[in-house]
XYZ file of C-alpha atoms in Angstrom:
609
model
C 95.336 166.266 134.301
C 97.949 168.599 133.502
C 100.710 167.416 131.489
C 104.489 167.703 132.493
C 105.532 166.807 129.160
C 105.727 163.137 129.074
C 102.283 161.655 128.237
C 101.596 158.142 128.616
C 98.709 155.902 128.237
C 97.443 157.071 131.499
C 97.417 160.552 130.960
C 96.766 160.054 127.449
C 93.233 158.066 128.390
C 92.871 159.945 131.326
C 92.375 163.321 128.626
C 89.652 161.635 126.700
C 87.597 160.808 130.170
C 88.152 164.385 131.233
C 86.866 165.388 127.248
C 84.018 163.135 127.414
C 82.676 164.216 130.921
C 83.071 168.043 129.989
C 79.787 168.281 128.244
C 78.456 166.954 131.128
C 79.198 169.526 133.557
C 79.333 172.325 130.999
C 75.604 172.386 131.404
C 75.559 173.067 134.458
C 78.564 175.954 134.947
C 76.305 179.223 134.217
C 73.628 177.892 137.034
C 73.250 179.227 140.095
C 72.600 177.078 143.328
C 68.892 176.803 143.238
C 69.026 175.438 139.522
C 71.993 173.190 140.026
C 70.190 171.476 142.296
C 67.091 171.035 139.757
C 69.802 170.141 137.190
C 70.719 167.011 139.337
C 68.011 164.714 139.825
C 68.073 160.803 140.637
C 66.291 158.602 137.558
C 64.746 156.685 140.711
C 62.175 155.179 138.924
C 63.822 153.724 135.944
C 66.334 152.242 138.308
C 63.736 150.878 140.375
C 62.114 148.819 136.866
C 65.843 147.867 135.986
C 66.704 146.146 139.414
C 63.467 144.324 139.526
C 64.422 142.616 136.397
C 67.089 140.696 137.579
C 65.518 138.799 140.110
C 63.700 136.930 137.723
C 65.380 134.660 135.006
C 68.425 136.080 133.550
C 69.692 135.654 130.283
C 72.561 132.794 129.466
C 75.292 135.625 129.667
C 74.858 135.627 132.995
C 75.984 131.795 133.297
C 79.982 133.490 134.108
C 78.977 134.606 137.040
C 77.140 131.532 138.251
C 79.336 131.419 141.304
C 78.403 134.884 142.277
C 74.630 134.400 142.549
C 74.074 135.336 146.050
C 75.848 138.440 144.638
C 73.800 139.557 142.102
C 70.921 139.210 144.976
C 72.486 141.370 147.485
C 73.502 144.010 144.770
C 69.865 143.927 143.899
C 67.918 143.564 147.083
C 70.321 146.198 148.801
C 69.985 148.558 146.052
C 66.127 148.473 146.180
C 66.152 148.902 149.548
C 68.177 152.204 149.384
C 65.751 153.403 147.077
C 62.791 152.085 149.254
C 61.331 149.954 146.686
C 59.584 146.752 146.705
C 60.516 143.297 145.078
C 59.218 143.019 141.749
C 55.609 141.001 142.205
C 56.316 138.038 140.387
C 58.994 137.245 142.870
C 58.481 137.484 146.717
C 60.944 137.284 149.542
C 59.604 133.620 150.268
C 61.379 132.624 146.436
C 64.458 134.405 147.234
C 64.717 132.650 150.849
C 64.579 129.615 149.166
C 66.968 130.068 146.805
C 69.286 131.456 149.746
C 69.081 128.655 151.548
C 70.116 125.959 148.738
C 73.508 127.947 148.798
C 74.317 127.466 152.297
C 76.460 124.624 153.405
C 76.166 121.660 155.404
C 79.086 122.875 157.411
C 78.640 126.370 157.649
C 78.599 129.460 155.073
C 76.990 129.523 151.733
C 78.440 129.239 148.105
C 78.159 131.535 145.169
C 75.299 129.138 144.215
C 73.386 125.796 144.777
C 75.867 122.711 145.759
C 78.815 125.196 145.847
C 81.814 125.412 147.840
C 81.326 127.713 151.256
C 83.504 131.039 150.409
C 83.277 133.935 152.960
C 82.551 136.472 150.222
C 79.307 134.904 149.190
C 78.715 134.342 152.669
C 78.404 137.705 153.395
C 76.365 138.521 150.382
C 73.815 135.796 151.256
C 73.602 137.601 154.656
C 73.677 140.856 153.983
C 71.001 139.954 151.441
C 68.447 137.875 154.362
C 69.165 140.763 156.902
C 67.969 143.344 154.111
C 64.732 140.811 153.738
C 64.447 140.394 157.403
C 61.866 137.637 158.435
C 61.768 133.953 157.552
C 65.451 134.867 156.118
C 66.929 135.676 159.350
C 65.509 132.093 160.781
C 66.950 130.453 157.510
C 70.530 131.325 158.227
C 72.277 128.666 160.396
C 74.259 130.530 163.197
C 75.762 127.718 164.588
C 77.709 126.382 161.659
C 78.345 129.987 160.270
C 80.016 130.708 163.615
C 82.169 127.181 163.268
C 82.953 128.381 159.531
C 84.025 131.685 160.724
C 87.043 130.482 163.300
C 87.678 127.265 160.493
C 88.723 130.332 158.717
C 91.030 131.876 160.836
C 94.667 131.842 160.026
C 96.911 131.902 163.295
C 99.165 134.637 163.485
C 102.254 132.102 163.332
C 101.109 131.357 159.803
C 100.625 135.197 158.983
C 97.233 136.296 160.249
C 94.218 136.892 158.399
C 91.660 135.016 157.382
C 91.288 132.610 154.456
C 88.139 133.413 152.193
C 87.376 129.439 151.954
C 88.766 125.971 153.392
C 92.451 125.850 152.199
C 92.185 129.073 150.324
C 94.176 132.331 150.224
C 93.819 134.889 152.604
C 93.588 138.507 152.382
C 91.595 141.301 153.129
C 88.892 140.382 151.852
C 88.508 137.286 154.152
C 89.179 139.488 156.867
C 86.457 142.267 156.217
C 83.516 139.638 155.205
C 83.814 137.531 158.218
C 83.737 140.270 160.387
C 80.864 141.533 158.689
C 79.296 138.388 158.838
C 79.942 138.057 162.253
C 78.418 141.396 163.344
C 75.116 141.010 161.022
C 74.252 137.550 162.439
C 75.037 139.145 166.466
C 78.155 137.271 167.204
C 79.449 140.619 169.392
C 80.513 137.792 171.985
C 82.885 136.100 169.733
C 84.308 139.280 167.789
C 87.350 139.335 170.545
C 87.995 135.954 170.070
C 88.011 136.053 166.378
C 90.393 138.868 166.488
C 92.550 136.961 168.562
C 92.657 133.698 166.461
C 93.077 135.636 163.640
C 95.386 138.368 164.184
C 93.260 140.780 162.715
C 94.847 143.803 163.649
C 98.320 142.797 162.708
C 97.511 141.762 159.472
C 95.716 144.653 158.557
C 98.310 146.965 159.667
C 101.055 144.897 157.629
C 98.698 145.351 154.542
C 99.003 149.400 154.637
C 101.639 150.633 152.320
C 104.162 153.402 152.197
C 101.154 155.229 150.126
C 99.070 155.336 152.965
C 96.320 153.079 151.459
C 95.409 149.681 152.221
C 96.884 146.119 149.789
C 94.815 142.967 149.605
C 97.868 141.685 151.351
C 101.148 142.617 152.672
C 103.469 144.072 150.318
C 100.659 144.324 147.531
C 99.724 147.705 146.070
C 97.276 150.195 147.666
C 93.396 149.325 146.642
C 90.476 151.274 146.948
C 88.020 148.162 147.507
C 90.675 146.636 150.028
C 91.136 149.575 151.813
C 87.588 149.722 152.968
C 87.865 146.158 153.741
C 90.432 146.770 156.181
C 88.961 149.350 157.664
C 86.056 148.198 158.304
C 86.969 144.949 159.405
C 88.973 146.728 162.469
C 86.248 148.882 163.094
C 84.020 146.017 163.163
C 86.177 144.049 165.159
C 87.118 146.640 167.719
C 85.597 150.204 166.880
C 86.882 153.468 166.679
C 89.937 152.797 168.780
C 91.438 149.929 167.273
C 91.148 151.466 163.990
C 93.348 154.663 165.510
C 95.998 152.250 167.032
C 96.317 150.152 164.316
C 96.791 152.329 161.017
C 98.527 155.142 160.185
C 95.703 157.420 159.893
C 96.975 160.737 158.755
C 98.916 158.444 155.375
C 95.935 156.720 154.910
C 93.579 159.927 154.587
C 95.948 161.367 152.393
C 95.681 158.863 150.229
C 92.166 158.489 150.263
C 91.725 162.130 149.060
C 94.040 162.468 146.575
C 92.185 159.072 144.693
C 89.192 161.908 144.215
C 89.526 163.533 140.942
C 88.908 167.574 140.983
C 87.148 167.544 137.590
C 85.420 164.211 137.843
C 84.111 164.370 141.294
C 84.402 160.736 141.429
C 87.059 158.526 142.667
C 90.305 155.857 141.603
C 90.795 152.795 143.324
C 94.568 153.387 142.871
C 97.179 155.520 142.146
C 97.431 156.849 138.229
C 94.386 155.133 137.502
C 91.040 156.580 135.895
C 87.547 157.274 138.243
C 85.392 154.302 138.062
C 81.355 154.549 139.921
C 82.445 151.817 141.903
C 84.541 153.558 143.916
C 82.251 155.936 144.782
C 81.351 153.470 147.849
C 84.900 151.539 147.824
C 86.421 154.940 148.254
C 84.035 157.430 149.532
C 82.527 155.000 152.493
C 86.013 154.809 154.185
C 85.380 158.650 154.975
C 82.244 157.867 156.890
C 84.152 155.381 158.725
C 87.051 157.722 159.315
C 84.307 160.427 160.206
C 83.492 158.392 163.747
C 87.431 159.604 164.688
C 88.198 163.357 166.157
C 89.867 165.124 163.309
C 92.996 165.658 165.067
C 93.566 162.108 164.816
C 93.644 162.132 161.322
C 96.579 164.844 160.816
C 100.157 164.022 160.843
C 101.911 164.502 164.031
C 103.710 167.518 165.080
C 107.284 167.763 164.470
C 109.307 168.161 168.034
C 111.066 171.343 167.921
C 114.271 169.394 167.973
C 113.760 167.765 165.465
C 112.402 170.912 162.559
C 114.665 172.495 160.489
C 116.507 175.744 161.234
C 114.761 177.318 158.380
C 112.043 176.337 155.769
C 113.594 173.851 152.803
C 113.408 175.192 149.788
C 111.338 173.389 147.328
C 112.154 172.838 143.857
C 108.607 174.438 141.504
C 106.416 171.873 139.613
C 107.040 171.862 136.070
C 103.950 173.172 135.435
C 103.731 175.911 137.907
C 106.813 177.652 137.259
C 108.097 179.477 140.788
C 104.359 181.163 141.353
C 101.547 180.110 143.194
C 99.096 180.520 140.281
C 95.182 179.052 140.689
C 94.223 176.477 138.097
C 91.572 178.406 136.115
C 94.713 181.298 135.501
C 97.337 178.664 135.067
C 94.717 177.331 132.344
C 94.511 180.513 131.184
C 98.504 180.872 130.510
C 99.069 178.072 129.003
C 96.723 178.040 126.098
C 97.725 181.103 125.003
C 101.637 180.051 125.637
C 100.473 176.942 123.735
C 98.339 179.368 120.966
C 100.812 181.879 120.615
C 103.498 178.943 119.702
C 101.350 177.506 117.126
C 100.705 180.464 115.513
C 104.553 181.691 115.221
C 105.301 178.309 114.189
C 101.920 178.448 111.474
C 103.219 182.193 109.815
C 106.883 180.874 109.778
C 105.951 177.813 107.836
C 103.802 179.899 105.475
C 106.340 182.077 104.862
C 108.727 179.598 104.189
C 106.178 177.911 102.314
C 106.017 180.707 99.864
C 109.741 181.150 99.604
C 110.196 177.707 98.228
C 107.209 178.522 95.666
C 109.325 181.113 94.256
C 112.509 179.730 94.395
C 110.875 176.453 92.149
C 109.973 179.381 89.822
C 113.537 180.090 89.276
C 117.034 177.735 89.220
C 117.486 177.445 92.313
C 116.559 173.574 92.742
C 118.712 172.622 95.673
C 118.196 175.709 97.877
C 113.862 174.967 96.474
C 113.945 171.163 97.776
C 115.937 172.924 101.341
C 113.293 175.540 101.502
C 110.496 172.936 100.834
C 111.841 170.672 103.425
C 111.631 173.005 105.991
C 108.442 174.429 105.186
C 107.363 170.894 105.662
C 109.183 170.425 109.091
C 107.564 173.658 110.497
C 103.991 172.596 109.390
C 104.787 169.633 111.505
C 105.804 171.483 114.210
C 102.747 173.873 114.354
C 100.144 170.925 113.709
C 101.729 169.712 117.018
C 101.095 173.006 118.869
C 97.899 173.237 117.401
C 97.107 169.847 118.902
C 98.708 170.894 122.766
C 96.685 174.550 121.866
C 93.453 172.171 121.616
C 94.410 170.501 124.682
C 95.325 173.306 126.804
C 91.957 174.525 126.335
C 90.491 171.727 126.555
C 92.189 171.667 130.301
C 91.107 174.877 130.378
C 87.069 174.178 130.057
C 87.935 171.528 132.468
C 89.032 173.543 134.654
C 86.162 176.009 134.557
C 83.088 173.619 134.496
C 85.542 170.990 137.130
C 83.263 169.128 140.113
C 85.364 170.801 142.560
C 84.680 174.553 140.827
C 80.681 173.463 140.497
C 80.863 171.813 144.302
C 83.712 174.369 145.982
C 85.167 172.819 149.177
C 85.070 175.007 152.336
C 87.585 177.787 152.630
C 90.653 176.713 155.059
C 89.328 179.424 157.587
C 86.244 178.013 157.679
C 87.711 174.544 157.884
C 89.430 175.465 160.680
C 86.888 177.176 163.052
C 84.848 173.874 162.295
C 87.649 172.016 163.989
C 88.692 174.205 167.322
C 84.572 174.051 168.180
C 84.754 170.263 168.404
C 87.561 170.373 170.986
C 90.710 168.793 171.859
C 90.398 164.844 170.835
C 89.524 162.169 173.803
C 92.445 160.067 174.897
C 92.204 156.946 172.402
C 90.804 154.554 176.076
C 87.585 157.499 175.479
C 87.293 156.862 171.862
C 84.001 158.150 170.322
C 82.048 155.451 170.803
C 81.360 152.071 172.289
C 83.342 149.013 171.213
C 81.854 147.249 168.309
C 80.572 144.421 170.498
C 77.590 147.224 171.752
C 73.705 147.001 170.834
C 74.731 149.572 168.862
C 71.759 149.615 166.266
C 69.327 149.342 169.112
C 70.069 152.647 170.648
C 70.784 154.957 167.593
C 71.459 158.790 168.351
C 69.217 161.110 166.792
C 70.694 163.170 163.915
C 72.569 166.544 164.986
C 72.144 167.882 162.050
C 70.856 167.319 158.326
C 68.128 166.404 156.131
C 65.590 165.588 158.610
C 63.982 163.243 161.367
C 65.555 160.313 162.281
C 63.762 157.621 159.646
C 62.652 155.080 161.635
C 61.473 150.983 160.587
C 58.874 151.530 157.524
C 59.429 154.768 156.936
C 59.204 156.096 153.462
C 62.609 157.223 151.854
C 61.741 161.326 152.145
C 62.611 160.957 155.810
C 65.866 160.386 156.336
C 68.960 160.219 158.945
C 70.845 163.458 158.778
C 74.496 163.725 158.700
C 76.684 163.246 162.259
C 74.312 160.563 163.088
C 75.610 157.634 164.557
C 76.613 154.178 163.011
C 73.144 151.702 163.514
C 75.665 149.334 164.944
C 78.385 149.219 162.768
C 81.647 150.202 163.569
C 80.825 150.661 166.852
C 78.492 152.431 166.818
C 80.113 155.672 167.244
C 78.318 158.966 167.994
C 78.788 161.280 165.182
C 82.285 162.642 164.684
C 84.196 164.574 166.972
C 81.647 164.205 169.892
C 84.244 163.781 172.308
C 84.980 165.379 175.595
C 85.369 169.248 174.358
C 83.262 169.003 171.866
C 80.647 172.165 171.640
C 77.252 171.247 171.262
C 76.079 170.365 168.074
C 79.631 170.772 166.130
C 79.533 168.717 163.422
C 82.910 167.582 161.770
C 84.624 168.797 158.849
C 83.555 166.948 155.911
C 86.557 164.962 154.832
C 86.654 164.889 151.351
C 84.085 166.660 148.869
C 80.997 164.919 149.381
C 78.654 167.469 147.091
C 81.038 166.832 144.416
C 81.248 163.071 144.227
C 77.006 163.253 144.462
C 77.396 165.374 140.859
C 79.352 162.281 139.447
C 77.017 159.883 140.064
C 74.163 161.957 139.115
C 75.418 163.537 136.029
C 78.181 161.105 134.987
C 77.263 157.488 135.942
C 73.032 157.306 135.710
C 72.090 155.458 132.314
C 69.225 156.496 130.652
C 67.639 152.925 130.453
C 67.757 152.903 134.119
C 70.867 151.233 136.124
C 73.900 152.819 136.756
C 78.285 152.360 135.471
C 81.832 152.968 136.345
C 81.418 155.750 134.065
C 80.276 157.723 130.605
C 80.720 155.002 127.692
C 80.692 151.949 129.971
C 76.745 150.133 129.963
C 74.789 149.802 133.311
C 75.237 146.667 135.388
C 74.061 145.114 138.661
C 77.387 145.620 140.572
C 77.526 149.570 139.788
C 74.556 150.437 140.001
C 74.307 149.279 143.465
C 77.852 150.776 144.477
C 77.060 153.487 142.841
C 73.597 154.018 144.958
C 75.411 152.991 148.124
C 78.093 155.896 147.536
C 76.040 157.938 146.648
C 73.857 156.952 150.195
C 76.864 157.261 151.970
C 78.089 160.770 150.528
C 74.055 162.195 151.471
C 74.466 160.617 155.044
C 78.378 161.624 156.247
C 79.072 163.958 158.679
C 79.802 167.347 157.290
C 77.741 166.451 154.140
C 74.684 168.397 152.188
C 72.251 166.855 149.781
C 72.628 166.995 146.050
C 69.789 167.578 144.041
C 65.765 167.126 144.723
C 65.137 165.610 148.311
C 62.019 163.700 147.141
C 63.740 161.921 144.629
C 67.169 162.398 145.621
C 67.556 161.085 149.162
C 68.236 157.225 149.567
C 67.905 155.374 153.251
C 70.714 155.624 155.319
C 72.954 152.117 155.177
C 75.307 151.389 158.134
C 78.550 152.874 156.702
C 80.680 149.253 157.770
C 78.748 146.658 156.622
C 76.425 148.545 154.070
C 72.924 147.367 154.918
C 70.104 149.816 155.588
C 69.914 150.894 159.093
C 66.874 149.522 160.063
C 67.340 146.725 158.207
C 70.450 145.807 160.299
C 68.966 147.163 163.837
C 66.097 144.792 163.267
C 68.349 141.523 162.775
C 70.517 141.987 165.613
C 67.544 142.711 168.047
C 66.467 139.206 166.465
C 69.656 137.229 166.962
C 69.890 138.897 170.348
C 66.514 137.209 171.390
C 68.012 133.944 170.762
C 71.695 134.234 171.637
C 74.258 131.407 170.621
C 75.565 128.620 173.494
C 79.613 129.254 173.975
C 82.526 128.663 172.168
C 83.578 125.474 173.389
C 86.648 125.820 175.830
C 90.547 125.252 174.732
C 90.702 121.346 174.278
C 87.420 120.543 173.635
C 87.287 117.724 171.117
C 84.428 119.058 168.996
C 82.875 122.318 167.796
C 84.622 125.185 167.599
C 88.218 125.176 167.383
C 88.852 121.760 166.790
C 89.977 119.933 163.588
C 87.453 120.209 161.242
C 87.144 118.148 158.309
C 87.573 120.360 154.593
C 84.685 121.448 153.114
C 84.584 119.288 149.621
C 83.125 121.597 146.440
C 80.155 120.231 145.322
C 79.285 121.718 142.192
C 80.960 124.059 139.985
C-alpha cells in the first residue's frame, strides 16, 4: 500500500499484513517457473485428516454455533469432496442423513439444527450437503414442502422484493441467492420463473448494486464481497446469462471486483479499504467464473457518442505518489527509499553535528545558547528517527514490490489481452446469450473442456482428471458454454482471464494452508471449518475458470470442478437433478386456490433454540 501521507489504521494494519506475508513470497522470487510450481504444493492430506475430524463429536466450543450445524456439514462434506476424499470411517453417509433429516421442518426447509426454526441459509446448506452425498439423502429431502417454503418466502415487489431468509424475517441477498440455489439443486427449473416473479428478484438485486459497482446485502447498504456473489448468482440462477447482463451494471461491477484483489497478496477484500481475508477467495474470485459465461465486450463500459467526448483529453491532476511521470512500481519503490534514506541521513549528520556543538558549548559559559543547541539536537534526532522509520518502510514497500503475487504471477500483456478478445468475435445480441436459460438440463449435457488440464472428469473419477478451463457450468447458471462462445467466436478461443487467477492460487497455497492441516483468512489467524472450505472452493474455482492455468503439482494440486453458482461438485449436482427429474413435482396450484402454494400459510413457530 503506498502511503499518501496520511496513515490510518487501515493502512497502518494493512503494512504489517503486507510485512508478514513478505517472507512468504520472498522464497519464492529467485525461482524460475518449473520450481515455482514445486514450491507450491497443496497439504492435501493433512487437510483431508483435519476435515474428517469434525464430523464426529466436537468439542463444547462449538456449542455457539449450534444453529449453524447443517453448516459445519456442508463446509465439511463439500470440502472433502473437492479433494476427492472419503468420510472418515467411523461416520457414514447413513449417520449424517439422519442427522439431516432431524433439521428439516414439518413445513418445509430445515433449521441450523434439530427442532430449529426453518431459515433459508441452513436450508441450502442441508441441501447442498445431501446433493454432495447423493443417495438415500436426495430421497430424505421433502420437495414438496421445500417448494411451499420457498414462495412462503417471497416478498412481493409492493413490499420491496426479495426474499425473507425465514417466516417474518428480514430480507436480503442472502434470502435471495439461497432459495434460488435451493431451488435449482432440488430441480424446481419449472418454478424458477415464477419465483422470480413473486419475488422480484431482478429488481431487488439491481437496487442492491451501489455507486461502487459491487453488490449490498440490501439497498442502500455498502458493497460486499459475500453479497455480491449472492446476487449474482441468484440472477444467474434464476434466469442465466442474460438476465444477469440486463439487470446489473456489468462494466461497475467488474471494476470493482478487481480492484478488491490485492497486487502483493494475491488474495482478495470483501470491501473497499479493507484487508485480504481466504474467504474471499471464493466470495470474490467465484463471481469471475460467473461473469466468465458473458462475451467480454459486455463487461466494458460503453462507448462515449462522439457528441458527447470532450474536444480534447482532460487533464488529470498526478497522484501524490507518482509525481507527473508514469513510473512502474518496482522504480517508484526504488525512488522513494532512497528519497526517504537520503532524508534520514541529512537529518542523522545535522543532529550529530548539532549534537556536538552543544557538547562544547556546555564546556564553556554559554548556558542559554548550550540548553538552545541541546534542544535542537534533540528535535532533529526526532526528526531523523522518523525518516529512519518511513526509510524502513519504503523498503519494506520496496521488497513488496519485488517478491508481490502479481510480479511472481504477471498478468498478460495488454497486446496479448487484446488479440485474445478480437478472436472471440463481436458479442451475441443479449436474446442469443451464451447459453440456455437456467431452467435447462444443464448438468445433463455438459460440454467437453476446450481447453485445460485434461479430460472431462466424469462420475467416480479420481481427482487427477479434471474439467479444464472454458468448460461449461454442470447446470448452474445456465449452463452456459464457456465464455465468449458466441456467434463470431473462432474455434477454440478461450476468454481473457478476468482477474489474476495464478496469483490468487499462490495465496492460498503459500499464505492461507496451516501446517496442522485446515486452512484461514490469512497468516496469524488459526484454521477453521468455514475457511478452509472457502478457501478450497476458491481455490477450485481459480484452477477451473476460463482463461486460467494450474498452480503448483497437478497430482496433488488439482481439486474437482464445483458448479461455479451453487458450489457443489459437478457430478455431484448433475447426478441430483437427473434424480429429481425422474420424479418431477405436481403444479403450483393455480391463482385462488385455497391451499398449497400461494395461499396463507400459517408461521413457522421456533422450536428449539
Amino acid at each position: 500500500m503506498w502511503e499518501d501521507g496520511l496513515p490510518t489504521a487501515t493502512s497502518k494494519t494493512q503494512n504489517a499484513l503486507e510485512k508478514k506475508i513478505l517472507p512468504f513470497y520472498q522464497e519464492l522470487e529467485q525461482q524460475d517457473l518449473e520450481d515455482l510450481h514445486d514450491l507450491l504444493e497443496l497439504h492435501r492430506d493433512t487437510h483431508i485428516s483435519y476435515l474428517q475430524t469434525g464430523l464426529g463429536q466436537l468439542s463444547s466450543g462449538f456449542a455457539v454455533l449450534d444453529a449453524s450445524r447443517t453448516w459445519i456439514v456442508y463446509w465439511l462434506v463439500h470440502s472433502l469432496a473437492l479433494l476427492g476424499a472419503p468420510l472418515p470411517r467411523e461416520v457414514t453417509a447413513d449417520d449424517i442423513v439422519a442427522f439431516l433429516g432431524q433439521c428439516q421442518h414439518p413445513d418445509g426447509g430445515f433449521g441450523g439444527g434439530p427442532l430449529q426454526l426453518a431459515h433459508l441459509a441452513p436450508t441450502y446448506a442441508a441441501v447442498a450437503a445431501a446433493v454432495t452425498l447423493g443417495g438415500k439423502a436426495l430421497a430424505m429431502v421433502d420437495r414438496v414442502r421445500a417448494r411451499d417454503f420457498l414462495f412462503r418466502m417471497c416478498i412481493p415487489p409492493s413490499q420491496g422484493g426479495g426474499f425473507s431468509v425465514h417466516d417474518g424475517g428480514e430480507g436480503d441477498l442472502r434470502a435471495c441467492y439461497t432459495a434460488m440455489a435451493v431451488a435449482h439443486m432440488l430441480g424446481m427449473d419449472a418454478d424458477k420463473p415464477e419465483l422470480l416473479r413473486r419475488s422480484g428478484l431482478a429488481g431487488y438485486v439491481r437496487a442492491c448494486q451501489t455507486y461502487e459497482g459491487g453488490l449490498g446485502g440490501e439497498p442502500g447498504n455498502e458493497a460486499h464481497g459475500g453479497y455480491t456473489f449472492c446476487g449474482v448468482a441468484a440472477l444467474a440462477l434464476a434466469g442465466g446469462p442474460e438476465l444477469l447482463a440486463s439487470a446489473l451494471d456489468l462494466s461497475r461491477l467488474l471494476h470493482w471486483l478487481v480492484h478488491r484483489q490485492g497486487a502483493m497478496e494475491g488474495g482478495f477484500n470483501g470491501r473497499t479499504n479493507k484487508l485480504v481475508d481466504g474467504c474471499y477467495s471464493f466470495w470474490q474470485g467465484g463471481v469471475f467464473p460467473l461473469l466468465a459465461q458473458l462475451h467480454p465486450a459486455l463487461l466494458r463500459p460503453p462507448p462515449v457518442p462522439p457528441s458527447a467526448a470532450p474536444a480534447a483529453d482532460p487533464a488529470v491532476p498526478p497522484a501524490p505518489m507518482f509525481g507527473d511521470h508514469a513510473i512502474a512500481p518496482a522504480e517508484l519503490a526504488e525512488l522513494e527509499v532512497h528519497a526517504c534514506m537520503t532524508q534520514y541521513e541529512s537529518l542523522r549528520s545535522r543532529a550529530l553535528a548539532a549534537s556536538e556543538q552543544a557538547d562544547a558549548a556546555l564546556r564553556g559559559t554559554a548556558a542559554r545558547h548550550s540548553a538552545n543547541t541541546a534542544a535542537g539536537a534533540r528535535e532533529l534526532l526526532d526528526r531523523a528517527a522518523v525518516a529512519h522509520e518511513a526509510a524502513e518502510l519504503a523498503t519494506t514497500q520496496m521488497a513488496c514490490v519485488n517478491a508481490s503475487a502479481f510480479n511472481l504471477c504477471p498478468p498478460l500483456d495488454p497486446e496479448a489481452l487484446a488479440a485474445q478478445e478480437q478472436a472471440l468475435g463481436p458479442p451475441p445480441p443479449l436474446g442469443a446469450a451464451a447459453g440456455a436459460g437456467a431452467g435447462s438440463a444443464g448438468g445433463e449435457a455438459q460440454a467437453q473442456a476446450v481447453q485445460g488440464h485434461g479430460e472431462a472428469q466424469g462420475p467416480g473419477q479420481g481427482h487427477g482428471e479434471a474439467q479444464g478451463p472454458g468448460q461449461a457450468a454442470a447446470g448452474g447458471a445456465g449452463a452456459a458454454a464457456g465464455a465468449g462462445t458466441g456467434p463470431g467466436a473462432a474455434a477454440g478461443a478461450v476468454a481473457p482471464a478476468l482477474c489474476s487467477y495464478e496469483s490468487l492460487q499462490l495465496w492460498i497455497l503459500k499464505c492461507c494452508q496451516a501446517s496442522k492441516g485446515g486452512l484461514r483468512d490469512k497468516p496469524g489467524k488459526p484454521a477453521d471449518f468455514y475457511h478452509t472450505c472457502y478457501c478450497l472452493s476458491g481455490l477450485a474455482a481459480a484452477q477451473h475458470a476460463p482463461g486460467s492455468s494450474l498452480m503448483g503439482p497437478r497430482d496433488t494440486n488439482l481439486l474437482r470442478r464445483a458448479d461455479p453458482a451453487v458450489n457443489v461438485v459437478d457430478e455431484k449436482l448433475a447426478a441430483a437433478r437427473s434424480y429429481f427429474a425422474a420424479r418431477p413435482l405436481p403444479p403450483l396450484p393455480q391463482a385462488g386456490d385455497t391451499a398449497g402454494v400461494g395461499a396463507e400459510a400459517p408461521v413457522a413457530m421456533e422450536q428449539g433454540a
